[in-house]
Structure formats: C-alpha cells, structure tokens
Short mmCIF file of N, CA and C in Angstrom, two decimals:
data_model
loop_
_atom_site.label_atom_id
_atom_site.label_comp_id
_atom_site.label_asym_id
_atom_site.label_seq_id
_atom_site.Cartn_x
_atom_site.Cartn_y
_atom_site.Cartn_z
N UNK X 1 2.59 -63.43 29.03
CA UNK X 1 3.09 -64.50 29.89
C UNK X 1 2.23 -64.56 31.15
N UNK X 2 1.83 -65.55 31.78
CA UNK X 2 1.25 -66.13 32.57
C UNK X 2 1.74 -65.89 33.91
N UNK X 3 1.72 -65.06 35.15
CA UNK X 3 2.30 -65.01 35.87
C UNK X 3 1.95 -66.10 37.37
N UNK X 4 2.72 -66.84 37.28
CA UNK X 4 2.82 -67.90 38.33
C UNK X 4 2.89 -67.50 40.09
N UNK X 5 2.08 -68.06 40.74
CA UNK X 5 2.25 -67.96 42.36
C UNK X 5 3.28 -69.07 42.80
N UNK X 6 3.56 -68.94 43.66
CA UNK X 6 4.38 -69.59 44.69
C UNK X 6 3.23 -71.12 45.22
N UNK X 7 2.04 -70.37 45.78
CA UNK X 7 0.95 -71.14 46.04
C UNK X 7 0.28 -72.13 45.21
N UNK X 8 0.66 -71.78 43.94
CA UNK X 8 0.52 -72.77 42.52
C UNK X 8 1.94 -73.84 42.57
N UNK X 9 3.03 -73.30 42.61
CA UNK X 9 4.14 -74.05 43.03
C UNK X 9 4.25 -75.30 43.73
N UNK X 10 3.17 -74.51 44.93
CA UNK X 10 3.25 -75.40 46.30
C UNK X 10 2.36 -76.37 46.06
N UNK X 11 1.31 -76.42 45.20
CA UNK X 11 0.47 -77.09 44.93
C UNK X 11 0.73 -78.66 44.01
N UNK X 12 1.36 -77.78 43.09
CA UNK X 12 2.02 -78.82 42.03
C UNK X 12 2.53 -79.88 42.74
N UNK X 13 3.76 -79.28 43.67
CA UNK X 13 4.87 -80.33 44.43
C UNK X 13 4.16 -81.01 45.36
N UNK X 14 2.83 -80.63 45.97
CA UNK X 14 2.22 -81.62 47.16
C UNK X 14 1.57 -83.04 45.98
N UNK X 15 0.97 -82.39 44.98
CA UNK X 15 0.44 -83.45 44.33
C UNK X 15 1.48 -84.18 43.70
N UNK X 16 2.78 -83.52 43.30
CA UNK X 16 3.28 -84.58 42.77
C UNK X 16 4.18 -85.67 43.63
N UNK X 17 4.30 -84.85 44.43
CA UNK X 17 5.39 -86.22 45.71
C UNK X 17 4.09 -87.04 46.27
N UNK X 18 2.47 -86.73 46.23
CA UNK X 18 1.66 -87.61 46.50
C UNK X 18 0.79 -88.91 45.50
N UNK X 19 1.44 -88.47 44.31
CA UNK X 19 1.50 -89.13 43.34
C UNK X 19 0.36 -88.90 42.67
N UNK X 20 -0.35 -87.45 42.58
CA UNK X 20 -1.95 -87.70 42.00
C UNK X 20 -1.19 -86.59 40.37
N UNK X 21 -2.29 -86.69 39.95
CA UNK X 21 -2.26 -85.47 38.63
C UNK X 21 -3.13 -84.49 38.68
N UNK X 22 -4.03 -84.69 39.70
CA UNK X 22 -5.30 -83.45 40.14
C UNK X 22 -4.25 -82.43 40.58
N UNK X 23 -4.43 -81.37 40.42
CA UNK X 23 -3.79 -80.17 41.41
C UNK X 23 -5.25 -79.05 41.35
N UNK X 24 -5.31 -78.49 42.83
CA UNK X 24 -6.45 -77.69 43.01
C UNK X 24 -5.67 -76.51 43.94
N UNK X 25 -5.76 -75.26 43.27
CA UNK X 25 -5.21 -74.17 44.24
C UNK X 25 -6.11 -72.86 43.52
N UNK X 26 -6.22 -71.83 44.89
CA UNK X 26 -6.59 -70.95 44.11
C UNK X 26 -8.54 -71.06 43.73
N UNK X 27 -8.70 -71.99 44.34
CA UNK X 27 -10.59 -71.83 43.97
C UNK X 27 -10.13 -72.60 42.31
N UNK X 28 -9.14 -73.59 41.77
CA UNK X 28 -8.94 -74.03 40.59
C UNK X 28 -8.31 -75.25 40.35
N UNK X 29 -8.80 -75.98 39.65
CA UNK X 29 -8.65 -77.53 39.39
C UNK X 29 -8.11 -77.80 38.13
N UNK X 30 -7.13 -78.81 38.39
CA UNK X 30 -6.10 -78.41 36.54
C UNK X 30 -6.02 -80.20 36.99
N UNK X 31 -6.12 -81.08 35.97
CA UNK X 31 -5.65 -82.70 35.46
C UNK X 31 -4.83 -82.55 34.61
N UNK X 32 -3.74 -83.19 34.99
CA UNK X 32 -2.42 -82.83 34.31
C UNK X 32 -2.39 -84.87 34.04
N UNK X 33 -2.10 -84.89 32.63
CA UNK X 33 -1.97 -86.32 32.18
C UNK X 33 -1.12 -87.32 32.63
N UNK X 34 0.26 -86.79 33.18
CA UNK X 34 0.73 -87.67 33.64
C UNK X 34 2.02 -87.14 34.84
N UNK X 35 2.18 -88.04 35.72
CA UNK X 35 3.78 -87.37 36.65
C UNK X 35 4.83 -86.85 35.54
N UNK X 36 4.50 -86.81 34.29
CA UNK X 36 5.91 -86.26 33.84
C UNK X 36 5.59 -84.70 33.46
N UNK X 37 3.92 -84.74 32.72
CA UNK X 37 3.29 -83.35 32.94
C UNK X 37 3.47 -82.45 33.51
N UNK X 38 3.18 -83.61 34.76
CA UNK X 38 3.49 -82.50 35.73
C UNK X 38 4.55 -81.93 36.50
N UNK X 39 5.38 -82.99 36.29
CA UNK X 39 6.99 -82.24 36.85
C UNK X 39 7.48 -81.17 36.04
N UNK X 40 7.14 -81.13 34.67
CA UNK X 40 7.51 -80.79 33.58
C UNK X 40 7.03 -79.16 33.65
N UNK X 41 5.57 -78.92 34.13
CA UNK X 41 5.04 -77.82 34.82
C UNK X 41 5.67 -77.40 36.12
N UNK X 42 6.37 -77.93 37.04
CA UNK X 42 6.25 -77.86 37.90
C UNK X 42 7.94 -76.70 37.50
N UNK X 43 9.04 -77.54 36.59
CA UNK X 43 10.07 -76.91 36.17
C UNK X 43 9.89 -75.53 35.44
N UNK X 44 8.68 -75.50 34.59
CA UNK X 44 8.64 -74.60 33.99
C UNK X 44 8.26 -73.42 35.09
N UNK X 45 7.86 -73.17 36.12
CA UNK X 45 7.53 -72.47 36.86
C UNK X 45 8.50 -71.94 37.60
N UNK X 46 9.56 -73.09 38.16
CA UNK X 46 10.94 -72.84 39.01
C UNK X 46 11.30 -71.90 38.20
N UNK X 47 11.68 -72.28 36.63
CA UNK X 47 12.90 -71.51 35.81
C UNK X 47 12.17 -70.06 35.73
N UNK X 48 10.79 -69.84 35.96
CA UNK X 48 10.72 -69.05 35.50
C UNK X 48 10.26 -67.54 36.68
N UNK X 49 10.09 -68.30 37.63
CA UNK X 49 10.21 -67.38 39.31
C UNK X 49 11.57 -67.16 39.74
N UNK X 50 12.77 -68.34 39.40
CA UNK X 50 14.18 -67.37 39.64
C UNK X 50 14.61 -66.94 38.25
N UNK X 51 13.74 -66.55 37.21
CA UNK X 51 14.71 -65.62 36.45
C UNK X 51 15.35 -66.23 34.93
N UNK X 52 15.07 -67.58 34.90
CA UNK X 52 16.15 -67.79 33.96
C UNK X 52 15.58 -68.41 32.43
N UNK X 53 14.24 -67.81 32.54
CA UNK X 53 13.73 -68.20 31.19
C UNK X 53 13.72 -67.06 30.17
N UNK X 54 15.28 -67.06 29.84
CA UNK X 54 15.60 -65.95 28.92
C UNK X 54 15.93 -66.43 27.61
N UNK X 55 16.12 -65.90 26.92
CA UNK X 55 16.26 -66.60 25.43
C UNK X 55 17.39 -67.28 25.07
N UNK X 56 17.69 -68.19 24.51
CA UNK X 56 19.35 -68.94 24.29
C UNK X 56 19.79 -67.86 23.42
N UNK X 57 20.96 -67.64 23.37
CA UNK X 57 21.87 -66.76 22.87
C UNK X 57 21.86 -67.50 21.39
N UNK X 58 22.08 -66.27 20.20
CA UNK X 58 22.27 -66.79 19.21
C UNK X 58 23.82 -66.64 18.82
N UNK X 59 24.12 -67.96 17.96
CA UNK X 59 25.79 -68.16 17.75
C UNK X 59 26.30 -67.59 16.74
N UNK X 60 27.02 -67.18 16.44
CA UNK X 60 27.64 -66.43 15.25
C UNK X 60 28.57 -67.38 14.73
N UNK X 61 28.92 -66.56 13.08
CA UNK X 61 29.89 -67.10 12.87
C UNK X 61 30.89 -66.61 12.71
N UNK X 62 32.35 -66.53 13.53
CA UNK X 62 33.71 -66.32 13.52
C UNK X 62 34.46 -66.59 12.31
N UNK X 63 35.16 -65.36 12.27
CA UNK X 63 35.98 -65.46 10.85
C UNK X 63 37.32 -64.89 11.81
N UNK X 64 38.72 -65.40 10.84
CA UNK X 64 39.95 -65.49 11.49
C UNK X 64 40.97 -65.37 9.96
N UNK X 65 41.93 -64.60 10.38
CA UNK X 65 42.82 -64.13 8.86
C UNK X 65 44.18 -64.51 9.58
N UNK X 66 44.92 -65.15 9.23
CA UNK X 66 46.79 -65.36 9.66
C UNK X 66 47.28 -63.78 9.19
N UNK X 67 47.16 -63.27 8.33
CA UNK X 67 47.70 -61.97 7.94
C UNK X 67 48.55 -62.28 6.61
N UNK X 68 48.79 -63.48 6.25
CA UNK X 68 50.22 -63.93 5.12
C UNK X 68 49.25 -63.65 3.94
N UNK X 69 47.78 -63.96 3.63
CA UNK X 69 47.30 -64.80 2.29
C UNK X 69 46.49 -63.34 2.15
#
C-alpha cells in the first residue's frame, strides 16, 4: 500500500476547488482526467489517513430452530 502525505492531500484539494486536474507536490506532477478523478483520489486518501479502509465484513448465514419440529 502506498503511503499517502497530508501534503499530497493538500495538493489535491487546492487543485481541485481551483478547478485544474494538474496536481504537482513533492518535486511530482500527476494529470488526473477529470474533477471526478480527482475527488475520487482525493476520498480515497481521507478514508485512508483516518483509518477506515478496512475490509467490509463478511455476512453469514443464520440458522434458527422453534424447538417443536
């Protein structure tokens, strides 16, 4: 896994509230195709600096007996 800066963060969000798709941080230049790209990056980074890109839980299946049959 890719470990993300804050300073990459900060980068993303200046370009994207300025409306470009260039982002340059870091001595590094990334063209991201479109504002949804890049919000889309921009989320994947949040979820994953506080913590919460953990795996979805897998569901089981529940079994249930009355006791009569």
């Amino acid at each position: 896994m890719t470990d993300w800066t804050e300073s990459e963060l900060s980068a993303l969000r200046r370009a994207y509230a300025s409306g470009t798709t260039r982002v340059s941080y870091d001595g590094k230049s990334v063209d991201y195709g479109s504002a949804e790209d890049l919000l889309a990056r921009i989320r994947t980074i949040e979820r994953a600096i506080a913590g919460t890109t953990r795996p979805l839980p897998v569901a089981g299946l529940a079994g249930f007996s009355r006791g009569d049959r």
